[in-house]
Amino acid sequence: MSDSACHSIFYGHVMLAPMVRICHLGFRLLCEAHGAGVVFSEEIVAAKLCHCHRESRSYPGLAESNIVEYVAYDRYKQAFKRSVVFSTLAKKGRSSRGINGSCVSALVVLQLGASDGAVAAKAVTLCREDIDGVDINMGCPKKFSVGNGFGAVLMENTAAAGDILRQIHAIVLDRKTGGEASCRPGSDRFFPISFKTRLKSLEPSTTVIMLKEILMASGHTPQDPIVHAITLHARLRDQRSESPPLYDVAAKVITQCRCDPYFSGVCFVLNGSIQSRADGIEKMRHYGFNACMIARAALVDVTCFSPSYVYPVGTDHTDQESQSAQVHHMKILKEMLLFAVCYRTPFKNFKYHLARIFSEVQVLKSKMPTVQEGLRSYSDCCDFFQVKPEELELVKRCENEIEFVDSPPEDASPLLSSDGKLKDIQEYSLKKADLDDRAIQVRRLC
């Protein structure tokens, strides 16, 4: 294992995986409060982020911490609807106390969905000062991602995948201010770039070749690194979460990568049915990874990040154990409610999250009809979770409301020209023919 991998901001961590409609600011902070040292945002579409305006706000209940919001203004009838695309705590306020008294300090990695390197680079330009790293989605098989040319599509289009990383690196590097040190662990200017993908086939070498093609297309070398880490979801592109992870195949991929000097310094992260911190640490050790991330287990119970986690997910219980498990889950869900309200999670996203939990946790399934039909607002949730009077007052002060404005702010995004198109995008773009030529050259080298 190289020294660079050991210095990775991911090294040794059990992290929160990116999950669409789940990983909003409130949930990320809740996971951090229970032990996640690095938290990923949900996938944010780079093209949408480029149309956003950065706004800093202070809210009731968060006097010590400003929230940085990336806001899109969408026309709605005769007005404009203010929609928050991505939010995070202002960096200067991250050491302040959260609503439960815990210290907020988790590293925040923005995951981008991108099909074009220039657009991805522009998105990173906009929000780089508010995040601790950027990750590119190169493995999601869902229709939305694939249909827009990112996610799992990039597993087949390694030249485009590498170009996205290359152009982000070009923005981050900025030799006038950081030079090469901006991409080297240990530098004050270090800004990690990573990507998350899947196994390409049951034959490990196929995945290794894919990963190497992406690195080479990005311009990455061990001497001049561009990619900080690679997360490998131990499933094939078409496998869903119900399918058992292919850990043994993933382990062989990592073994082969470590035998190739080209991967020197890259931190490898395991994803796929990690159930808890202890489970993740054991799988990291057994399968040869440097770090791991938790998705579904965190979705249903954030205490899985805690070293003292004892409540298994999806197992049978005695009556007494069922009662104890139900009390545990309802307590955590009440905490999740308060974080969601305080950090302005849209109610539709919070209810989606609740529905996922109540449908997956055996001891909560009997309450599913109430969740589906009876919870139509945060106020309904306060009754359901038996929120205390002092907590109810906080909810009333913080409850998110849809905002409309007569017109968006002038220069609603610093990246847009007067015709609504991205400024100077052509200066970074490669023509498709150039990408095709690069792909041929890379495959010859691999």
mmCIF file of N, CA and C in Angstrom, residues 38-102:
data_model
loop_
_atom_site.group_PDB
_atom_site.id
_atom_site.type_symbol
_atom_site.label_atom_id
_atom_site.label_comp_id
_atom_site.label_asym_id
_atom_site.label_seq_id
_atom_site.Cartn_x
_atom_site.Cartn_y
_atom_site.Cartn_z
ATOM 1 N N VAL A 38 -16.882 11.003 6.873
ATOM 2 C CA VAL A 38 -17.000 11.599 5.541
ATOM 3 C C VAL A 38 -18.413 11.334 5.057
ATOM 4 N N VAL A 39 -19.075 12.368 4.534
ATOM 5 C CA VAL A 39 -20.451 12.206 4.057
ATOM 6 C C VAL A 39 -20.548 12.699 2.622
ATOM 7 N N PHE A 40 -21.220 11.917 1.774
ATOM 8 C CA PHE A 40 -21.421 12.271 0.373
ATOM 9 C C PHE A 40 -22.808 12.871 0.188
ATOM 10 N N SER A 41 -22.891 13.845 -0.683
ATOM 11 C CA SER A 41 -24.201 14.372 -1.058
ATOM 12 C C SER A 41 -24.912 13.363 -1.944
ATOM 13 N N GLU A 42 -26.196 13.572 -2.152
ATOM 14 C CA GLU A 42 -26.864 12.837 -3.211
ATOM 15 C C GLU A 42 -26.262 13.278 -4.537
ATOM 16 N N GLU A 43 -26.501 12.518 -5.589
ATOM 17 C CA GLU A 43 -25.997 12.923 -6.899
ATOM 18 C C GLU A 43 -26.664 14.231 -7.321
ATOM 19 N N ILE A 44 -25.848 15.230 -7.613
ATOM 20 C CA ILE A 44 -26.324 16.521 -8.097
ATOM 21 C C ILE A 44 -25.952 16.637 -9.571
ATOM 22 N N VAL A 45 -26.910 16.953 -10.403
ATOM 23 C CA VAL A 45 -26.644 17.080 -11.838
ATOM 24 C C VAL A 45 -25.808 18.336 -12.079
ATOM 25 N N ALA A 46 -24.645 18.152 -12.670
ATOM 26 C CA ALA A 46 -23.710 19.262 -12.856
ATOM 27 C C ALA A 46 -24.327 20.399 -13.660
ATOM 28 N N ALA A 47 -25.057 20.052 -14.715
ATOM 29 C CA ALA A 47 -25.652 21.089 -15.560
ATOM 30 C C ALA A 47 -26.654 21.934 -14.783
ATOM 31 N N LYS A 48 -27.374 21.311 -13.866
ATOM 32 C CA LYS A 48 -28.338 22.055 -13.050
ATOM 33 C C LYS A 48 -27.620 22.940 -12.042
ATOM 34 N N LEU A 49 -26.554 22.421 -11.460
ATOM 35 C CA LEU A 49 -25.799 23.197 -10.481
ATOM 36 C C LEU A 49 -25.202 24.446 -11.114
ATOM 37 N N CYS A 50 -24.808 24.337 -12.373
ATOM 38 C CA CYS A 50 -24.220 25.481 -13.071
ATOM 39 C C CYS A 50 -25.195 26.644 -13.222
ATOM 40 N N HIS A 51 -26.488 26.356 -13.133
ATOM 41 C CA HIS A 51 -27.497 27.398 -13.263
ATOM 42 C C HIS A 51 -27.890 27.991 -11.913
ATOM 43 N N CYS A 52 -27.176 27.603 -10.871
ATOM 44 C CA CYS A 52 -27.547 28.026 -9.520
ATOM 45 C C CYS A 52 -26.792 29.275 -9.075
ATOM 46 N N HIS A 53 -27.378 29.921 -8.093
ATOM 47 C CA HIS A 53 -26.783 31.087 -7.463
ATOM 48 C C HIS A 53 -26.431 30.724 -6.028
ATOM 49 N N ARG A 54 -25.242 31.042 -5.595
ATOM 50 C CA ARG A 54 -24.810 30.745 -4.223
ATOM 51 C C ARG A 54 -25.367 31.785 -3.260
ATOM 52 N N GLU A 55 -26.069 31.319 -2.243
ATOM 53 C CA GLU A 55 -26.654 32.209 -1.244
ATOM 54 C C GLU A 55 -26.354 31.674 0.153
ATOM 55 N N SER A 56 -25.988 32.558 1.064
ATOM 56 C CA SER A 56 -25.716 32.179 2.455
ATOM 57 C C SER A 56 -26.843 32.707 3.328
ATOM 58 N N ARG A 57 -27.410 31.815 4.138
ATOM 59 C CA ARG A 57 -28.547 32.190 4.978
ATOM 60 C C ARG A 57 -28.354 31.710 6.409
ATOM 61 N N SER A 58 -28.920 32.461 7.337
ATOM 62 C CA SER A 58 -29.018 32.006 8.722
ATOM 63 C C SER A 58 -30.488 31.731 9.005
ATOM 64 N N TYR A 59 -30.754 30.659 9.745
ATOM 65 C CA TYR A 59 -32.120 30.245 10.022
ATOM 66 C C TYR A 59 -32.344 30.136 11.524
ATOM 67 N N PRO A 60 -33.602 30.221 11.967
ATOM 68 C CA PRO A 60 -33.906 30.026 13.389
ATOM 69 C C PRO A 60 -33.408 28.667 13.864
ATOM 70 N N GLY A 61 -32.830 28.658 15.058
ATOM 71 C CA GLY A 61 -32.325 27.408 15.611
ATOM 72 C C GLY A 61 -30.904 27.092 15.198
ATOM 73 N N LEU A 62 -30.363 27.882 14.259
ATOM 74 C CA LEU A 62 -28.997 27.651 13.773
ATOM 75 C C LEU A 62 -28.203 28.947 13.837
ATOM 76 N N ALA A 63 -28.286 29.606 14.975
ATOM 77 C CA ALA A 63 -27.699 30.936 15.109
ATOM 78 C C ALA A 63 -26.194 30.942 14.865
ATOM 79 N N GLU A 64 -25.525 29.822 15.181
ATOM 80 C CA GLU A 64 -24.068 29.785 15.063
ATOM 81 C C GLU A 64 -23.592 29.301 13.695
ATOM 82 N N SER A 65 -24.502 28.861 12.845
ATOM 83 C CA SER A 65 -24.094 28.252 11.574
ATOM 84 C C SER A 65 -24.922 28.800 10.425
ATOM 85 N N ASN A 66 -24.253 29.403 9.452
ATOM 86 C CA ASN A 66 -24.931 29.780 8.229
ATOM 87 C C ASN A 66 -24.988 28.583 7.288
ATOM 88 N N ILE A 67 -26.073 28.491 6.544
ATOM 89 C CA ILE A 67 -26.203 27.453 5.531
ATOM 90 C C ILE A 67 -25.926 28.076 4.166
ATOM 91 N N VAL A 68 -25.033 27.454 3.420
ATOM 92 C CA VAL A 68 -24.770 27.880 2.049
ATOM 93 C C VAL A 68 -25.689 27.082 1.137
ATOM 94 N N GLU A 69 -26.489 27.787 0.356
ATOM 95 C CA GLU A 69 -27.460 27.133 -0.525
ATOM 96 C C GLU A 69 -27.169 27.495 -1.976
ATOM 97 N N TYR A 70 -27.245 26.492 -2.836
ATOM 98 C CA TYR A 70 -27.124 26.706 -4.278
ATOM 99 C C TYR A 70 -28.530 26.630 -4.848
ATOM 100 N N VAL A 71 -28.999 27.779 -5.308
ATOM 101 C CA VAL A 71 -30.421 27.977 -5.565
ATOM 102 C C VAL A 71 -30.698 28.174 -7.050
ATOM 103 N N ALA A 72 -31.716 27.462 -7.531
ATOM 104 C CA ALA A 72 -32.223 27.671 -8.889
ATOM 105 C C ALA A 72 -33.553 28.402 -8.789
ATOM 106 N N TYR A 73 -33.787 29.311 -9.697
ATOM 107 C CA TYR A 73 -35.048 30.045 -9.740
ATOM 108 C C TYR A 73 -35.818 29.596 -10.974
ATOM 109 N N ASP A 74 -36.870 28.824 -10.747
ATOM 110 C CA ASP A 74 -37.653 28.244 -11.832
ATOM 111 C C ASP A 74 -38.963 29.007 -11.989
ATOM 112 N N ARG A 75 -39.289 29.333 -13.234
ATOM 113 C CA ARG A 75 -40.523 30.084 -13.466
ATOM 114 C C ARG A 75 -41.732 29.252 -13.051
ATOM 115 N N TYR A 76 -42.636 29.878 -12.319
ATOM 116 C CA TYR A 76 -43.866 29.229 -11.859
ATOM 117 C C TYR A 76 -44.993 30.235 -11.993
ATOM 118 N N LYS A 77 -45.824 30.034 -13.012
ATOM 119 C CA LYS A 77 -46.909 30.968 -13.327
ATOM 120 C C LYS A 77 -46.319 32.361 -13.550
ATOM 121 N N GLN A 78 -46.704 33.337 -12.710
ATOM 122 C CA GLN A 78 -46.225 34.702 -12.903
ATOM 123 C C GLN A 78 -45.047 35.042 -11.997
ATOM 124 N N ALA A 79 -44.495 34.033 -11.321
ATOM 125 C CA ALA A 79 -43.398 34.278 -10.388
ATOM 126 C C ALA A 79 -42.269 33.277 -10.637
ATOM 127 N N PHE A 80 -41.318 33.248 -9.714
ATOM 128 C CA PHE A 80 -40.208 32.301 -9.784
ATOM 129 C C PHE A 80 -40.122 31.549 -8.465
ATOM 130 N N LYS A 81 -40.025 30.231 -8.562
ATOM 131 C CA LYS A 81 -39.916 29.389 -7.373
ATOM 132 C C LYS A 81 -38.450 29.231 -6.997
ATOM 133 N N ARG A 82 -38.165 29.463 -5.730
ATOM 134 C CA ARG A 82 -36.800 29.314 -5.217
ATOM 135 C C ARG A 82 -36.583 27.857 -4.823
ATOM 136 N N SER A 83 -35.693 27.154 -5.536
ATOM 137 C CA SER A 83 -35.447 25.735 -5.288
ATOM 138 C C SER A 83 -33.984 25.522 -4.919
ATOM 139 N N VAL A 84 -33.750 24.904 -3.762
ATOM 140 C CA VAL A 84 -32.386 24.626 -3.317
ATOM 141 C C VAL A 84 -31.925 23.312 -3.941
ATOM 142 N N VAL A 85 -30.887 23.377 -4.749
ATOM 143 C CA VAL A 85 -30.348 22.207 -5.441
ATOM 144 C C VAL A 85 -29.334 21.476 -4.562
ATOM 145 N N PHE A 86 -28.543 22.226 -3.821
ATOM 146 C CA PHE A 86 -27.541 21.643 -2.925
ATOM 147 C C PHE A 86 -27.294 22.621 -1.792
ATOM 148 N N SER A 87 -27.114 22.095 -0.581
ATOM 149 C CA SER A 87 -26.809 22.961 0.556
ATOM 150 C C SER A 87 -25.786 22.298 1.458
ATOM 151 N N THR A 88 -25.052 23.125 2.174
ATOM 152 C CA THR A 88 -24.063 22.629 3.127
ATOM 153 C C THR A 88 -23.812 23.715 4.156
ATOM 154 N N LEU A 89 -23.199 23.359 5.266
ATOM 155 C CA LEU A 89 -22.833 24.368 6.244
ATOM 156 C C LEU A 89 -21.658 25.180 5.724
ATOM 157 N N ALA A 90 -21.692 26.483 6.001
ATOM 158 C CA ALA A 90 -20.532 27.307 5.691
ATOM 159 C C ALA A 90 -19.327 26.745 6.437
ATOM 160 N N LYS A 91 -18.191 26.689 5.783
ATOM 161 C CA LYS A 91 -17.024 26.041 6.393
ATOM 162 C C LYS A 91 -16.646 26.657 7.734
ATOM 163 N N LYS A 92 -16.795 27.957 7.867
ATOM 164 C CA LYS A 92 -16.400 28.594 9.127
ATOM 165 C C LYS A 92 -17.325 28.222 10.276
ATOM 166 N N GLY A 93 -18.500 27.623 9.945
ATOM 167 C CA GLY A 93 -19.432 27.249 11.000
ATOM 168 C C GLY A 93 -19.488 25.767 11.272
ATOM 169 N N ARG A 94 -18.622 24.992 10.606
ATOM 170 C CA ARG A 94 -18.721 23.539 10.743
ATOM 171 C C ARG A 94 -18.308 23.038 12.119
ATOM 172 N N SER A 95 -17.525 23.801 12.842
ATOM 173 C CA SER A 95 -17.114 23.364 14.173
ATOM 174 C C SER A 95 -18.109 23.774 15.247
ATOM 175 N N SER A 96 -19.213 24.428 14.845
ATOM 176 C CA SER A 96 -20.220 24.834 15.816
ATOM 177 C C SER A 96 -21.055 23.643 16.240
ATOM 178 N N ARG A 97 -21.932 23.852 17.198
ATOM 179 C CA ARG A 97 -22.720 22.759 17.734
ATOM 180 C C ARG A 97 -23.987 22.538 16.925
ATOM 181 N N GLY A 98 -24.301 21.272 16.681
ATOM 182 C CA GLY A 98 -25.524 20.919 15.983
ATOM 183 C C GLY A 98 -26.709 20.987 16.917
ATOM 184 N N ILE A 99 -27.907 20.636 16.431
ATOM 185 C CA ILE A 99 -29.104 20.793 17.244
ATOM 186 C C ILE A 99 -29.145 19.809 18.395
ATOM 187 N N ASN A 100 -28.351 18.748 18.337
ATOM 188 C CA ASN A 100 -28.310 17.788 19.444
ATOM 189 C C ASN A 100 -27.073 17.967 20.310
ATOM 190 N N GLY A 101 -26.359 19.076 20.099
ATOM 191 C CA GLY A 101 -25.187 19.351 20.911
ATOM 192 C C GLY A 101 -23.904 18.742 20.394
ATOM 193 N N SER A 102 -23.982 17.974 19.318
ATOM 194 C CA SER A 102 -22.780 17.336 18.791
ATOM 195 C C SER A 102 -21.988 18.319 17.941
#
